Tab-separated table of N, CA and C in Angstrom:
chain	number	residue	atom	x	y	z
A	92	MET	N	19.112	-51.353	14.949
A	92	MET	CA	18.631	-50.465	15.979
A	92	MET	C	18.863	-49.031	15.525
A	93	LYS	N	17.882	-48.166	15.771
A	93	LYS	CA	17.981	-46.760	15.412
A	93	LYS	C	17.825	-45.926	16.680
A	94	VAL	N	18.788	-45.036	16.904
A	94	VAL	CA	18.805	-44.178	18.091
A	94	VAL	C	18.834	-42.728	17.638
A	95	LYS	N	18.006	-41.902	18.266
A	95	LYS	CA	18.037	-40.467	18.012
A	95	LYS	C	18.615	-39.782	19.232
A	96	LEU	N	19.549	-38.860	19.003
A	96	LEU	CA	20.038	-37.976	20.047
A	96	LEU	C	19.473	-36.600	19.717
A	97	VAL	N	18.587	-36.113	20.568
A	97	VAL	CA	17.917	-34.836	20.335
A	97	VAL	C	18.580	-33.779	21.200
A	98	CYS	N	19.161	-32.766	20.540
A	98	CYS	CA	19.871	-31.712	21.255
A	98	CYS	C	18.871	-30.835	22.001
A	99	GLN	N	19.213	-30.468	23.221
A	99	GLN	CA	18.328	-29.657	24.050
A	99	GLN	C	18.489	-28.164	23.787
A	100	ASP	N	19.473	-27.784	22.981
A	100	ASP	CA	19.682	-26.390	22.609
A	100	ASP	C	18.877	-26.117	21.339
A	101	PRO	N	17.868	-25.243	21.400
A	101	PRO	CA	17.028	-25.014	20.218
A	101	PRO	C	17.778	-24.369	19.053
A	102	LEU	N	18.944	-23.782	19.312
A	102	LEU	CA	19.708	-23.146	18.243
A	102	LEU	C	20.780	-24.061	17.659
A	103	ALA	N	20.889	-25.270	18.196
A	103	ALA	CA	21.922	-26.206	17.733
A	103	ALA	C	21.635	-26.675	16.315
A	104	SER	N	22.700	-26.974	15.625
A	104	SER	CA	22.574	-27.532	14.281
A	104	SER	C	23.613	-28.641	14.139
A	105	PRO	N	23.233	-29.868	13.873
A	105	PRO	CA	21.860	-30.337	13.715
A	105	PRO	C	21.166	-30.497	15.060
A	106	ARG	N	19.871	-30.398	15.038
A	106	ARG	CA	19.062	-30.530	16.253
A	106	ARG	C	18.920	-31.993	16.655
A	107	GLU	N	18.898	-32.889	15.661
A	107	GLU	CA	18.792	-34.339	15.910
A	107	GLU	C	19.918	-35.067	15.196
A	108	ILE	N	20.441	-36.073	15.883
A	108	ILE	CA	21.440	-36.952	15.282
A	108	ILE	C	20.853	-38.349	15.302
A	109	THR	N	20.755	-38.994	14.152
A	109	THR	CA	20.236	-40.356	14.068
A	109	THR	C	21.396	-41.319	13.909
A	110	LEU	N	21.441	-42.320	14.772
A	110	LEU	CA	22.493	-43.336	14.753
A	110	LEU	C	21.871	-44.672	14.394
A	111	ASP	N	22.439	-45.359	13.403
A	111	ASP	CA	21.917	-46.686	13.057
A	111	ASP	C	23.012	-47.728	12.873
A	112	ARG	N	24.275	-47.328	13.111
A	112	ARG	CA	25.401	-48.271	13.068
A	112	ARG	C	26.251	-48.066	14.317
A	113	PHE	N	26.659	-49.135	14.899
A	113	PHE	CA	27.437	-49.075	16.147
A	113	PHE	C	28.657	-49.979	16.045
A	114	PRO	N	29.721	-49.702	16.763
A	114	PRO	CA	29.906	-48.565	17.658
A	114	PRO	C	30.059	-47.276	16.869
A	115	VAL	N	29.770	-46.150	17.548
A	115	VAL	CA	29.900	-44.834	16.942
A	115	VAL	C	30.709	-43.939	17.885
A	116	GLU	N	31.682	-43.257	17.307
A	116	GLU	CA	32.524	-42.351	18.095
A	116	GLU	C	32.026	-40.925	17.914
A	117	ILE	N	31.884	-40.220	19.045
A	117	ILE	CA	31.446	-38.830	19.036
A	117	ILE	C	32.630	-37.966	19.444
A	118	GLY	N	32.849	-36.889	18.719
A	118	GLY	CA	33.950	-35.997	19.057
A	118	GLY	C	33.993	-34.782	18.155
A	119	ARG	N	35.021	-33.979	18.345
A	119	ARG	CA	35.228	-32.754	17.580
A	119	ARG	C	36.157	-32.993	16.389
A	120	GLY	N	36.932	-34.067	16.431
A	120	GLY	CA	37.931	-34.337	15.405
A	120	GLY	C	37.353	-34.846	14.100
A	121	ALA	N	38.157	-34.729	13.050
A	121	ALA	CA	37.735	-35.145	11.708
A	121	ALA	C	37.475	-36.647	11.613
A	122	ALA	N	38.129	-37.445	12.454
A	122	ALA	CA	37.966	-38.902	12.401
A	122	ALA	C	36.719	-39.395	13.144
A	123	ALA	N	36.045	-38.533	13.900
A	123	ALA	CA	34.854	-38.953	14.657
A	123	ALA	C	33.718	-39.300	13.699
A	124	ASP	N	32.945	-40.318	14.041
A	124	ASP	CA	31.772	-40.698	13.241
A	124	ASP	C	30.711	-39.608	13.290
A	125	VAL	N	30.533	-39.013	14.485
A	125	VAL	CA	29.605	-37.898	14.682
A	125	VAL	C	30.427	-36.727	15.197
A	126	ARG	N	30.478	-35.654	14.403
A	126	ARG	CA	31.262	-34.479	14.780
A	126	ARG	C	30.370	-33.459	15.458
A	127	ILE	N	30.858	-32.963	16.604
A	127	ILE	CA	30.160	-31.918	17.347
A	127	ILE	C	31.082	-30.710	17.397
A	128	ASP	N	30.613	-29.588	16.880
A	128	ASP	CA	31.401	-28.363	16.857
A	128	ASP	C	31.201	-27.637	18.191
A	129	ASP	N	31.966	-28.068	19.174
A	129	ASP	CA	31.860	-27.552	20.538
A	129	ASP	C	33.273	-27.570	21.107
A	130	ARG	N	33.816	-26.418	21.467
A	130	ARG	CA	35.207	-26.359	21.927
A	130	ARG	C	35.447	-27.129	23.219
A	131	TRP	N	34.386	-27.491	23.942
A	131	TRP	CA	34.515	-28.278	25.170
A	131	TRP	C	34.468	-29.773	24.886
A	132	THR	N	34.262	-30.132	23.630
A	132	THR	CA	34.246	-31.539	23.226
A	132	THR	C	35.642	-31.918	22.739
A	133	SER	N	36.137	-33.061	23.216
A	133	SER	CA	37.455	-33.549	22.787
A	133	SER	C	37.377	-34.089	21.363
A	134	ARG	N	38.527	-34.214	20.717
A	134	ARG	CA	38.557	-34.759	19.350
A	134	ARG	C	37.958	-36.160	19.313
A	135	ARG	N	38.321	-36.980	20.294
A	135	ARG	CA	37.734	-38.321	20.475
A	135	ARG	C	37.106	-38.300	21.863
A	136	HIS	N	35.833	-37.998	21.955
A	136	HIS	CA	35.209	-37.742	23.253
A	136	HIS	C	34.610	-38.998	23.898
A	137	CYS	N	33.690	-39.637	23.190
A	137	CYS	CA	33.045	-40.832	23.759
A	137	CYS	C	32.611	-41.763	22.641
A	138	GLU	N	32.246	-42.974	23.048
A	138	GLU	CA	31.789	-43.996	22.102
A	138	GLU	C	30.474	-44.561	22.597
A	139	LEU	N	29.546	-44.759	21.659
A	139	LEU	CA	28.276	-45.414	21.968
A	139	LEU	C	28.276	-46.753	21.260
A	140	GLN	N	27.804	-47.793	21.967
A	140	GLN	CA	27.711	-49.110	21.350
A	140	GLN	C	26.401	-49.784	21.729
A	141	ASP	N	25.963	-50.657	20.860
A	141	ASP	CA	24.740	-51.427	21.067
A	141	ASP	C	25.119	-52.712	21.797
A	142	ALA	N	24.525	-52.921	22.957
A	142	ALA	CA	24.778	-54.133	23.739
A	142	ALA	C	23.439	-54.818	23.993
A	143	ASP	N	23.080	-55.736	23.108
A	143	ASP	CA	21.831	-56.497	23.239
A	143	ASP	C	20.606	-55.585	23.346
A	144	GLY	N	20.538	-54.600	22.469
A	144	GLY	CA	19.351	-53.745	22.424
A	144	GLY	C	19.377	-52.572	23.377
A	145	ARG	N	20.478	-52.362	24.067
A	145	ARG	CA	20.640	-51.209	24.949
A	145	ARG	C	21.907	-50.479	24.527
A	146	ILE	N	21.917	-49.183	24.730
A	146	ILE	CA	23.086	-48.388	24.360
A	146	ILE	C	23.985	-48.203	25.573
A	147	LEU	N	25.290	-48.430	25.362
A	147	LEU	CA	26.293	-48.197	26.394
A	147	LEU	C	27.177	-47.043	25.954
A	148	VAL	N	27.542	-46.170	26.910
A	148	VAL	CA	28.415	-45.026	26.660
A	148	VAL	C	29.748	-45.292	27.337
A	149	ARG	N	30.832	-44.985	26.620
A	149	ARG	CA	32.176	-45.120	27.178
A	149	ARG	C	32.938	-43.844	26.861
A	150	ASP	N	33.495	-43.206	27.890
A	150	ASP	CA	34.318	-42.020	27.688
A	150	ASP	C	35.663	-42.459	27.112
A	151	LEU	N	36.205	-41.677	26.189
A	151	LEU	CA	37.466	-42.024	25.531
A	151	LEU	C	38.627	-41.182	26.062
A	152	GLY	N	38.563	-40.843	27.348
A	152	GLY	CA	39.630	-40.047	27.954
A	152	GLY	C	39.469	-38.565	27.666
A	153	SER	N	38.239	-38.116	27.515
A	153	SER	CA	37.989	-36.711	27.206
A	153	SER	C	38.451	-35.805	28.345
A	154	ARG	N	38.785	-34.593	27.983
A	154	ARG	CA	39.301	-33.638	28.978
A	154	ARG	C	38.227	-33.185	29.968
A	155	HIS	N	37.003	-32.975	29.482
A	155	HIS	CA	35.945	-32.433	30.332
A	155	HIS	C	34.902	-33.465	30.748
A	156	GLY	N	35.083	-34.707	30.337
A	156	GLY	CA	34.191	-35.781	30.775
A	156	GLY	C	32.933	-35.923	29.944
A	157	THR	N	32.335	-37.092	30.079
A	157	THR	CA	31.059	-37.429	29.465
A	157	THR	C	30.105	-37.725	30.611
A	158	PHE	N	28.863	-37.252	30.516
A	158	PHE	CA	27.913	-37.398	31.606
A	158	PHE	C	26.610	-38.010	31.098
A	159	VAL	N	26.044	-38.919	31.899
A	159	VAL	CA	24.712	-39.468	31.649
A	159	VAL	C	23.873	-39.115	32.863
A	160	ASN	N	22.814	-38.362	32.624
A	160	ASN	CA	21.931	-37.897	33.700
A	160	ASN	C	22.709	-37.192	34.816
A	161	GLY	N	23.713	-36.420	34.423
A	161	GLY	CA	24.483	-35.627	35.377
A	161	GLY	C	25.586	-36.376	36.095
A	162	LYS	N	25.729	-37.668	35.826
A	162	LYS	CA	26.769	-38.462	36.482
A	162	LYS	C	27.912	-38.727	35.508
A	163	LEU	N	29.132	-38.528	35.999
A	163	LEU	CA	30.320	-38.738	35.180
A	163	LEU	C	30.425	-40.201	34.751
A	164	VAL	N	30.675	-40.431	33.474
A	164	VAL	CA	30.852	-41.785	32.947
A	164	VAL	C	32.274	-42.227	33.274
A	165	ILE	N	32.402	-43.264	34.108
A	165	ILE	CA	33.709	-43.803	34.482
A	165	ILE	C	33.997	-45.045	33.635
A	166	ASP	N	33.112	-46.012	33.689
A	166	ASP	CA	33.203	-47.216	32.869
A	166	ASP	C	32.076	-47.148	31.848
A	167	GLU	N	31.754	-48.262	31.247
A	167	GLU	CA	30.597	-48.297	30.355
A	167	GLU	C	29.347	-48.019	31.182
A	168	THR	N	28.537	-47.097	30.691
A	168	THR	CA	27.334	-46.672	31.400
A	168	THR	C	26.142	-46.804	30.466
A	169	PRO	N	25.034	-47.399	30.933
A	169	PRO	CA	23.851	-47.499	30.073
A	169	PRO	C	23.270	-46.122	29.754
A	170	LEU	N	22.797	-45.974	28.542
A	170	LEU	CA	22.069	-44.785	28.105
A	170	LEU	C	20.695	-45.268	27.673
A	171	LEU	N	19.732	-45.128	28.555
A	171	LEU	CA	18.384	-45.631	28.298
A	171	LEU	C	17.531	-44.560	27.642
A	172	PRO	N	16.410	-44.952	27.021
A	172	PRO	CA	15.519	-43.953	26.425
A	172	PRO	C	15.119	-42.907	27.471
A	173	GLY	N	15.212	-41.636	27.068
A	173	GLY	CA	14.871	-40.534	27.970
A	173	GLY	C	16.042	-40.021	28.783
A	174	ASP	N	17.175	-40.745	28.781
A	174	ASP	CA	18.358	-40.298	29.519
A	174	ASP	C	19.009	-39.122	28.803
A	175	GLU	N	19.703	-38.293	29.575
A	175	GLU	CA	20.423	-37.155	29.020
A	175	GLU	C	21.906	-37.494	28.895
A	176	LEU	N	22.460	-37.256	27.722
A	176	LEU	CA	23.882	-37.448	27.441
A	176	LEU	C	24.499	-36.068	27.262
A	177	CYS	N	25.533	-35.769	28.055
A	177	CYS	CA	26.236	-34.484	27.943
A	177	CYS	C	27.642	-34.730	27.435
A	178	VAL	N	27.948	-34.103	26.305
A	178	VAL	CA	29.255	-34.188	25.658
A	178	VAL	C	29.715	-32.744	25.482
A	179	GLY	N	30.737	-32.338	26.231
A	179	GLY	CA	31.130	-30.937	26.222
A	179	GLY	C	29.985	-30.101	26.760
A	180	LEU	N	29.619	-29.053	26.044
A	180	LEU	CA	28.485	-28.209	26.446
A	180	LEU	C	27.185	-28.634	25.765
A	181	SER	N	27.236	-29.707	24.984
A	181	SER	CA	26.064	-30.180	24.244
A	181	SER	C	25.303	-31.211	25.065
A	182	HIS	N	23.999	-30.990	25.192
A	182	HIS	CA	23.117	-31.883	25.959
A	182	HIS	C	22.122	-32.518	25.000
A	183	PHE	N	22.046	-33.851	25.044
A	183	PHE	CA	21.149	-34.607	24.178
A	183	PHE	C	20.248	-35.499	25.019
A	184	VAL	N	19.056	-35.761	24.520
A	184	VAL	CA	18.174	-36.766	25.117
A	184	VAL	C	18.106	-37.932	24.140
A	185	ALA	N	18.300	-39.147	24.673
A	185	ALA	CA	18.282	-40.357	23.850
A	185	ALA	C	16.849	-40.805	23.606
A	186	GLU	N	16.554	-41.141	22.361
A	186	GLU	CA	15.245	-41.679	21.997
A	186	GLU	C	15.446	-42.951	21.188
A	187	TYR	N	14.940	-44.064	21.721
A	187	TYR	CA	14.959	-45.330	20.995
A	187	TYR	C	14.064	-46.322	21.719
A	188	GLU	N	13.737	-47.403	21.012
A	188	GLU	CA	12.909	-48.473	21.571
A	188	GLU	C	13.823	-49.546	22.144
A	189	LEU	N	13.589	-49.941	23.381
A	189	LEU	CA	14.347	-51.052	23.959
A	189	LEU	C	13.964	-52.330	23.228
A	190	GLU	N	14.957	-53.129	22.886
A	190	GLU	CA	14.686	-54.383	22.179
A	190	GLU	C	14.335	-55.514	23.133
A	191	ALA	N	14.651	-55.350	24.404
A	191	ALA	CA	14.319	-56.350	25.416
A	191	ALA	C	13.843	-55.595	26.658
A	192	PRO	N	12.865	-56.139	27.363
A	192	PRO	CA	12.381	-55.432	28.554
A	192	PRO	C	13.463	-55.352	29.624
A	193	LEU	N	13.406	-54.278	30.394
A	193	LEU	CA	14.341	-54.120	31.503
A	193	LEU	C	13.996	-55.090	32.621
A	194	PRO	N	14.985	-55.660	33.276
A	194	PRO	CA	14.682	-56.526	34.419
A	194	PRO	C	14.148	-55.674	35.560
A	195	PRO	N	13.330	-56.264	36.443
A	195	PRO	CA	12.821	-55.476	37.568
A	195	PRO	C	13.977	-55.062	38.470
A	196	PRO	N	13.856	-53.888	39.113
A	196	PRO	CA	14.933	-53.461	40.003
A	196	PRO	C	15.044	-54.404	41.195
A	197	PRO	N	16.254	-54.565	41.742
A	197	PRO	CA	16.397	-55.439	42.914
A	197	PRO	C	15.640	-54.855	44.093
A	198	LEU	N	15.092	-55.737	44.882
A	198	LEU	CA	14.331	-55.297	46.056
A	198	LEU	C	15.242	-55.226	47.263
A	199	ALA	N	15.002	-54.226	48.072
A	199	ALA	CA	15.807	-54.071	49.287
A	199	ALA	C	15.440	-55.171	50.275
A	200	ALA	N	16.468	-55.760	50.897
A	200	ALA	CA	16.226	-56.774	51.926
A	200	ALA	C	15.409	-56.134	53.040
A	201	GLY	N	14.419	-56.835	53.495
A	201	GLY	CA	13.582	-56.324	54.571
A	201	GLY	C	12.330	-55.626	54.079
A	202	SER	N	12.206	-55.405	52.773
A	202	SER	CA	11.007	-54.750	52.260
A	202	SER	C	9.864	-55.758	52.212
A	203	VAL	N	8.648	-55.246	52.154
A	203	VAL	CA	7.459	-56.103	52.095
A	203	VAL	C	7.501	-56.952	50.822
A	204	GLU	N	7.878	-56.324	49.689
A	204	GLU	CA	7.942	-57.059	48.427
A	204	GLU	C	8.968	-58.189	48.507
A	205	HIS	N	10.108	-57.935	49.150
A	205	HIS	CA	11.160	-58.936	49.314
A	205	HIS	C	10.616	-60.115	50.117
A	206	ALA	N	9.908	-59.840	51.204
A	206	ALA	CA	9.349	-60.898	52.045
A	206	ALA	C	8.303	-61.709	51.277
A	207	LEU	N	7.450	-61.037	50.496
A	207	LEU	CA	6.422	-61.745	49.734
A	207	LEU	C	7.045	-62.641	48.665
A	208	ARG	N	8.088	-62.155	48.005
A	208	ARG	CA	8.767	-62.988	47.009
A	208	ARG	C	9.406	-64.209	47.658
A	209	ALA	N	10.001	-64.017	48.818
A	209	ALA	CA	10.624	-65.129	49.527
A	209	ALA	C	9.576	-66.153	49.935
A	210	LEU	N	8.433	-65.688	50.407
A	210	LEU	CA	7.350	-66.586	50.807
A	210	LEU	C	6.788	-67.362	49.625
A	211	ALA	N	6.744	-66.729	48.480
A	211	ALA	CA	6.204	-67.370	47.270
A	211	ALA	C	7.066	-68.558	46.851
A	212	CYS	N	8.330	-68.578	47.247
A	212	CYS	CA	9.242	-69.659	46.875
A	212	CYS	C	9.157	-70.849	47.822
A	213	LEU	N	8.484	-70.694	48.965
A	213	LEU	CA	8.404	-71.790	49.956
A	213	LEU	C	7.349	-72.800	49.549
A	214	PRO	N	7.608	-74.106	49.787
A	214	PRO	CA	6.601	-75.109	49.484
A	214	PRO	C	5.457	-75.019	50.507
A	215	LEU	N	4.270	-75.396	50.098
A	215	LEU	CA	3.099	-75.365	51.007
A	215	LEU	C	3.000	-76.622	51.821
């Protein structure tokens, strides 16, 4: 699987980070797989891993947090194509092909679609 993280800052260097081995640790420290020169990024900030064709983000106890689409990462959080990953002051958009289709979202009880699906399961 190949994942691109495209930085939203036009002056950033590098502008794109290509990931093809997982898990990968992102941070400011020398031991990080991907180093980000950002004083708001912790030495060991977050980890990305491949979980059956989808990327999961896990914060590694960073001081300022890791965010996906503006939401703080508490546990493992999916990073889908087009999602924004914020590490320190650096904002990236994830680009990759899903290896398996996403399941349909759950339907709210009481919705028309929910009722039609329930009816489809009844014998005639």
